[in-house]
């Protein structure tokens, strides 16, 4: 939601009684099985390693549902002590309005500039040289997850790339297996489109569109290929009717679906199901076409309270979230990679190792959240879900409307 100067001026920033020096209400949207196990590591660290108490403020429904609630709480004068956003431009207006705590002193004292890898994650928290958030993980959308059983039980080889996946789709359908599981929320469909754009149009064209806002590239032949593949994917998902992303992941876990295009947070669900990477499920970064990670992820922001005790507790929590032990504990269960370049995850599974290798090789791109405003992302979300749910809409029509969104993007 957009914030106006007039609205902010009329809103109380926060009262000293909104939070307590030892009770830290933390708002986030981590509610699936794997996410809950991961965020519990943060809560345990705060409860056991500080004098403060983590008060959980989970909001089901994902970021699109949670973010407006969080913003409303903040501008309404009843903020939480901390809240989760994605790295990028989601908090720009709150920062400009002076509603978020400056963490520069914590970042300098803890040496975040030396340990956060890649440095773009800290850059995404920095405005005018000041640090306003604590990055806690590296999450990448660039993954396709496959059920080994769905293929092997039907005499098929597990695909190694998008081409092989589409070629095997008809055989899966004949066996009663839906090739592709996709949830019913707009952010899932637009996120999947972004993965397909990098894999099928290439990194250069994706950057031209998302970083440079080049609408002519969005109208070009390579993006036409992406929109046609997206239309094909729509057909391949017929048979799985779910809303939440983890429900779609469960369809892969149970062998009802052959695959899902989803970020690496899906690994948390495989872990809860006690499945083994490389044996029970397979993973293809960049759809097996372009081995790359986009370095998005999650960060915590802390509203201004005006209360020195609360502020001290907030900064203590910010430092704790980036500590080596907490980074390992959280990311091991979340399916994400730690933002510290100096921690050892010791034994990791095959898929996490693929991600670490890509990160070490520098095969990374910024995330869309870092390059596009929330308004532009919302427009793209709306278009992709309309296209996904409207079989009569052609790939050509959707591509032109997308190009117009990029043309108007800031």
Short mmCIF file of N, CA and C in Angstrom, two decimals, residues 179-269:
data_model
loop_
_atom_site.label_atom_id
_atom_site.label_comp_id
_atom_site.label_asym_id
_atom_site.label_seq_id
_atom_site.Cartn_x
_atom_site.Cartn_y
_atom_site.Cartn_z
N UNK A 179 1.64 -33.38 -14.50
CA UNK A 179 3.05 -33.04 -14.68
C UNK A 179 3.55 -31.92 -13.77
N UNK A 180 2.75 -30.85 -13.61
CA UNK A 180 3.25 -29.67 -12.91
C UNK A 180 2.26 -29.21 -11.85
N UNK A 181 2.71 -29.09 -10.62
CA UNK A 181 1.87 -28.58 -9.52
C UNK A 181 2.12 -27.09 -9.34
N UNK A 182 1.04 -26.31 -9.38
CA UNK A 182 1.14 -24.86 -9.22
C UNK A 182 0.03 -24.40 -8.30
N UNK A 183 0.37 -23.61 -7.29
CA UNK A 183 -0.63 -23.07 -6.39
C UNK A 183 -1.43 -21.95 -7.02
N UNK A 184 -2.53 -21.60 -6.38
CA UNK A 184 -3.46 -20.66 -6.98
C UNK A 184 -3.23 -19.20 -6.67
N UNK A 185 -2.10 -18.85 -6.05
CA UNK A 185 -1.85 -17.45 -5.68
C UNK A 185 -1.00 -16.76 -6.74
N UNK A 186 -1.28 -15.48 -6.93
CA UNK A 186 -0.65 -14.72 -8.01
C UNK A 186 0.88 -14.69 -7.89
N UNK A 187 1.39 -14.58 -6.66
CA UNK A 187 2.84 -14.47 -6.50
C UNK A 187 3.53 -15.75 -6.96
N UNK A 188 2.84 -16.89 -6.81
CA UNK A 188 3.44 -18.15 -7.26
C UNK A 188 3.54 -18.19 -8.78
N UNK A 189 2.49 -17.74 -9.44
CA UNK A 189 2.47 -17.79 -10.90
C UNK A 189 3.47 -16.80 -11.50
N UNK A 190 3.55 -15.60 -10.93
CA UNK A 190 4.51 -14.63 -11.43
C UNK A 190 5.94 -15.06 -11.11
N UNK A 191 6.14 -15.66 -9.94
CA UNK A 191 7.47 -16.16 -9.60
C UNK A 191 7.91 -17.24 -10.56
N UNK A 192 7.01 -18.14 -10.90
CA UNK A 192 7.32 -19.20 -11.85
C UNK A 192 7.65 -18.60 -13.21
N UNK A 193 6.91 -17.59 -13.62
CA UNK A 193 7.20 -16.92 -14.89
C UNK A 193 8.62 -16.35 -14.90
N UNK A 194 9.02 -15.76 -13.77
CA UNK A 194 10.37 -15.20 -13.68
C UNK A 194 11.45 -16.25 -13.85
N UNK A 195 11.23 -17.43 -13.25
CA UNK A 195 12.18 -18.53 -13.41
C UNK A 195 12.27 -18.95 -14.87
N UNK A 196 11.12 -19.07 -15.51
CA UNK A 196 11.08 -19.48 -16.91
C UNK A 196 11.73 -18.43 -17.81
N UNK A 197 11.58 -17.16 -17.45
CA UNK A 197 12.19 -16.09 -18.25
C UNK A 197 13.71 -16.17 -18.24
N UNK A 198 14.28 -16.40 -17.06
CA UNK A 198 15.74 -16.52 -16.98
C UNK A 198 16.22 -17.75 -17.73
N UNK A 199 15.51 -18.86 -17.55
CA UNK A 199 15.94 -20.13 -18.14
C UNK A 199 15.77 -20.16 -19.65
N UNK A 200 14.70 -19.56 -20.15
CA UNK A 200 14.36 -19.71 -21.56
C UNK A 200 14.67 -18.48 -22.41
N UNK A 201 14.66 -17.28 -21.82
CA UNK A 201 15.04 -16.08 -22.56
C UNK A 201 16.51 -15.75 -22.34
N UNK A 202 17.07 -16.18 -21.22
CA UNK A 202 18.48 -15.94 -20.93
C UNK A 202 18.68 -14.79 -19.97
N UNK A 203 19.82 -14.82 -19.29
CA UNK A 203 20.11 -13.82 -18.27
C UNK A 203 20.18 -12.41 -18.84
N UNK A 204 20.76 -12.28 -20.03
CA UNK A 204 20.94 -10.94 -20.61
C UNK A 204 19.59 -10.27 -20.86
N UNK A 205 18.67 -11.01 -21.45
CA UNK A 205 17.35 -10.44 -21.72
C UNK A 205 16.58 -10.19 -20.43
N UNK A 206 16.71 -11.10 -19.45
CA UNK A 206 16.01 -10.90 -18.19
C UNK A 206 16.48 -9.63 -17.50
N UNK A 207 17.79 -9.39 -17.49
CA UNK A 207 18.32 -8.17 -16.88
C UNK A 207 17.89 -6.93 -17.67
N UNK A 208 17.85 -7.04 -18.98
CA UNK A 208 17.42 -5.90 -19.79
C UNK A 208 15.99 -5.50 -19.44
N UNK A 209 15.15 -6.48 -19.18
CA UNK A 209 13.75 -6.20 -18.84
C UNK A 209 13.61 -5.73 -17.41
N UNK A 210 14.18 -6.47 -16.46
CA UNK A 210 13.94 -6.19 -15.04
C UNK A 210 14.83 -5.10 -14.47
N UNK A 211 16.06 -5.04 -14.90
CA UNK A 211 16.98 -4.00 -14.41
C UNK A 211 16.87 -2.73 -15.23
N UNK A 212 16.89 -2.88 -16.57
CA UNK A 212 16.95 -1.71 -17.45
C UNK A 212 15.58 -1.24 -17.90
N UNK A 213 14.53 -2.02 -17.59
CA UNK A 213 13.15 -1.68 -17.96
C UNK A 213 13.01 -1.51 -19.47
N UNK A 214 13.64 -2.41 -20.22
CA UNK A 214 13.62 -2.35 -21.68
C UNK A 214 12.39 -3.09 -22.20
N UNK A 215 11.36 -2.31 -22.57
CA UNK A 215 10.10 -2.91 -23.01
C UNK A 215 10.22 -3.57 -24.36
N UNK A 216 11.16 -3.11 -25.19
CA UNK A 216 11.31 -3.74 -26.51
C UNK A 216 11.86 -5.16 -26.38
N UNK A 217 12.73 -5.38 -25.42
CA UNK A 217 13.19 -6.75 -25.17
C UNK A 217 12.03 -7.60 -24.67
N UNK A 218 11.18 -7.01 -23.82
CA UNK A 218 10.01 -7.74 -23.33
C UNK A 218 9.06 -8.09 -24.47
N UNK A 219 9.09 -7.33 -25.55
CA UNK A 219 8.25 -7.61 -26.72
C UNK A 219 8.93 -8.55 -27.71
N UNK A 220 10.19 -8.93 -27.44
CA UNK A 220 11.00 -9.63 -28.41
C UNK A 220 10.75 -11.12 -28.51
N UNK A 221 11.50 -11.74 -29.40
CA UNK A 221 11.32 -13.15 -29.72
C UNK A 221 11.61 -14.06 -28.53
N UNK A 222 12.65 -13.74 -27.77
CA UNK A 222 13.00 -14.60 -26.64
C UNK A 222 11.91 -14.61 -25.58
N UNK A 223 11.31 -13.44 -25.32
CA UNK A 223 10.22 -13.40 -24.35
C UNK A 223 8.95 -14.02 -24.91
N UNK A 224 8.79 -13.99 -26.23
CA UNK A 224 7.65 -14.69 -26.83
C UNK A 224 7.75 -16.18 -26.54
N UNK A 225 8.96 -16.71 -26.56
CA UNK A 225 9.18 -18.12 -26.23
C UNK A 225 8.77 -18.40 -24.79
N UNK A 226 9.08 -17.47 -23.89
CA UNK A 226 8.74 -17.64 -22.49
C UNK A 226 7.23 -17.67 -22.30
N UNK A 227 6.54 -16.73 -22.92
CA UNK A 227 5.08 -16.67 -22.76
C UNK A 227 4.41 -17.91 -23.33
N UNK A 228 4.94 -18.45 -24.43
CA UNK A 228 4.35 -19.67 -24.96
C UNK A 228 4.60 -20.85 -24.02
N UNK A 229 5.80 -20.91 -23.45
CA UNK A 229 6.09 -21.98 -22.49
C UNK A 229 5.22 -21.85 -21.25
N UNK A 230 4.96 -20.62 -20.84
CA UNK A 230 4.09 -20.37 -19.68
C UNK A 230 2.67 -20.84 -19.98
N UNK A 231 2.21 -20.59 -21.20
CA UNK A 231 0.89 -21.09 -21.61
C UNK A 231 0.86 -22.61 -21.62
N UNK A 232 1.95 -23.23 -22.07
CA UNK A 232 2.03 -24.69 -22.07
C UNK A 232 2.01 -25.22 -20.64
N UNK A 233 2.72 -24.53 -19.75
CA UNK A 233 2.75 -24.95 -18.35
C UNK A 233 1.36 -24.89 -17.73
N UNK A 234 0.58 -23.91 -18.14
CA UNK A 234 -0.81 -23.80 -17.66
C UNK A 234 -1.58 -25.08 -17.97
N UNK A 235 -1.39 -25.60 -19.17
CA UNK A 235 -2.07 -26.84 -19.56
C UNK A 235 -1.56 -28.03 -18.76
N UNK A 236 -0.25 -28.03 -18.47
CA UNK A 236 0.36 -29.17 -17.78
C UNK A 236 0.00 -29.22 -16.29
N UNK A 237 -0.59 -28.15 -15.79
CA UNK A 237 -0.95 -28.12 -14.35
C UNK A 237 -2.38 -28.56 -14.10
N UNK A 238 -3.12 -28.83 -15.14
CA UNK A 238 -4.52 -29.23 -14.97
C UNK A 238 -4.60 -30.57 -14.24
N UNK A 239 -5.27 -30.57 -13.11
CA UNK A 239 -5.38 -31.80 -12.32
C UNK A 239 -5.00 -31.61 -10.87
N UNK A 240 -4.24 -30.55 -10.57
CA UNK A 240 -3.89 -30.22 -9.18
C UNK A 240 -4.50 -28.87 -8.86
N UNK A 241 -5.49 -28.84 -7.99
CA UNK A 241 -6.19 -27.61 -7.65
C UNK A 241 -5.94 -27.27 -6.19
N UNK A 242 -4.88 -26.49 -5.93
CA UNK A 242 -4.52 -26.08 -4.58
C UNK A 242 -4.21 -24.60 -4.57
N UNK A 243 -4.23 -24.00 -3.39
CA UNK A 243 -3.94 -22.58 -3.26
C UNK A 243 -2.50 -22.31 -2.82
N UNK A 244 -2.11 -22.92 -1.70
CA UNK A 244 -0.83 -22.58 -1.08
C UNK A 244 0.32 -23.32 -1.76
N UNK A 245 1.49 -22.68 -1.72
CA UNK A 245 2.66 -23.27 -2.39
C UNK A 245 3.05 -24.61 -1.76
N UNK A 246 2.91 -24.71 -0.42
CA UNK A 246 3.32 -25.96 0.23
C UNK A 246 2.35 -27.10 -0.06
N UNK A 247 1.11 -26.77 -0.43
CA UNK A 247 0.19 -27.80 -0.88
C UNK A 247 0.64 -28.35 -2.24
N UNK A 248 1.14 -27.45 -3.10
CA UNK A 248 1.68 -27.89 -4.39
C UNK A 248 2.93 -28.73 -4.17
N UNK A 249 3.78 -28.32 -3.22
CA UNK A 249 4.97 -29.12 -2.90
C UNK A 249 4.57 -30.50 -2.40
N UNK A 250 3.51 -30.57 -1.60
CA UNK A 250 3.06 -31.86 -1.09
C UNK A 250 2.60 -32.77 -2.22
N UNK A 251 2.06 -32.20 -3.29
CA UNK A 251 1.66 -33.03 -4.44
C UNK A 251 2.88 -33.70 -5.07
N UNK A 252 4.02 -33.00 -5.04
CA UNK A 252 5.27 -33.60 -5.53
C UNK A 252 5.76 -34.65 -4.53
N UNK A 253 5.71 -34.32 -3.25
CA UNK A 253 6.16 -35.25 -2.21
C UNK A 253 5.39 -36.57 -2.28
N UNK A 254 4.09 -36.49 -2.54
CA UNK A 254 3.25 -37.69 -2.55
C UNK A 254 3.20 -38.36 -3.92
N UNK A 255 3.86 -37.78 -4.91
CA UNK A 255 3.86 -38.38 -6.25
C UNK A 255 2.62 -38.11 -7.06
N UNK A 256 1.74 -37.22 -6.58
CA UNK A 256 0.57 -36.85 -7.37
C UNK A 256 0.95 -35.96 -8.55
N UNK A 257 2.07 -35.26 -8.40
CA UNK A 257 2.58 -34.38 -9.46
C UNK A 257 4.03 -34.73 -9.75
N UNK A 258 4.43 -34.48 -10.97
CA UNK A 258 5.81 -34.77 -11.35
C UNK A 258 6.78 -33.72 -10.87
N UNK A 259 6.35 -32.45 -10.87
CA UNK A 259 7.31 -31.38 -10.59
C UNK A 259 6.60 -30.13 -10.10
N UNK A 260 7.40 -29.24 -9.55
CA UNK A 260 6.95 -27.91 -9.13
C UNK A 260 8.09 -26.93 -9.36
N UNK A 261 7.79 -25.77 -9.90
CA UNK A 261 8.75 -24.67 -9.97
C UNK A 261 8.50 -23.80 -8.75
N UNK A 262 9.46 -23.77 -7.84
CA UNK A 262 9.29 -23.04 -6.59
C UNK A 262 10.66 -22.76 -6.00
N UNK A 263 10.73 -21.73 -5.16
CA UNK A 263 12.00 -21.38 -4.53
C UNK A 263 12.51 -22.45 -3.59
N UNK A 264 13.74 -22.26 -3.13
CA UNK A 264 14.39 -23.31 -2.35
C UNK A 264 13.79 -23.49 -0.96
N UNK A 265 12.83 -22.64 -0.60
CA UNK A 265 12.11 -22.87 0.66
C UNK A 265 11.30 -24.17 0.60
N UNK A 266 11.05 -24.67 -0.61
CA UNK A 266 10.36 -25.96 -0.73
C UNK A 266 11.15 -27.08 -0.06
N UNK A 267 12.47 -26.91 0.05
CA UNK A 267 13.28 -27.97 0.68
C UNK A 267 12.89 -28.21 2.13
N UNK A 268 12.39 -27.18 2.80
CA UNK A 268 11.95 -27.37 4.17
C UNK A 268 10.82 -28.37 4.26
N UNK A 269 9.94 -28.38 3.25
CA UNK A 269 8.83 -29.34 3.24
C UNK A 269 9.32 -30.76 2.97
#
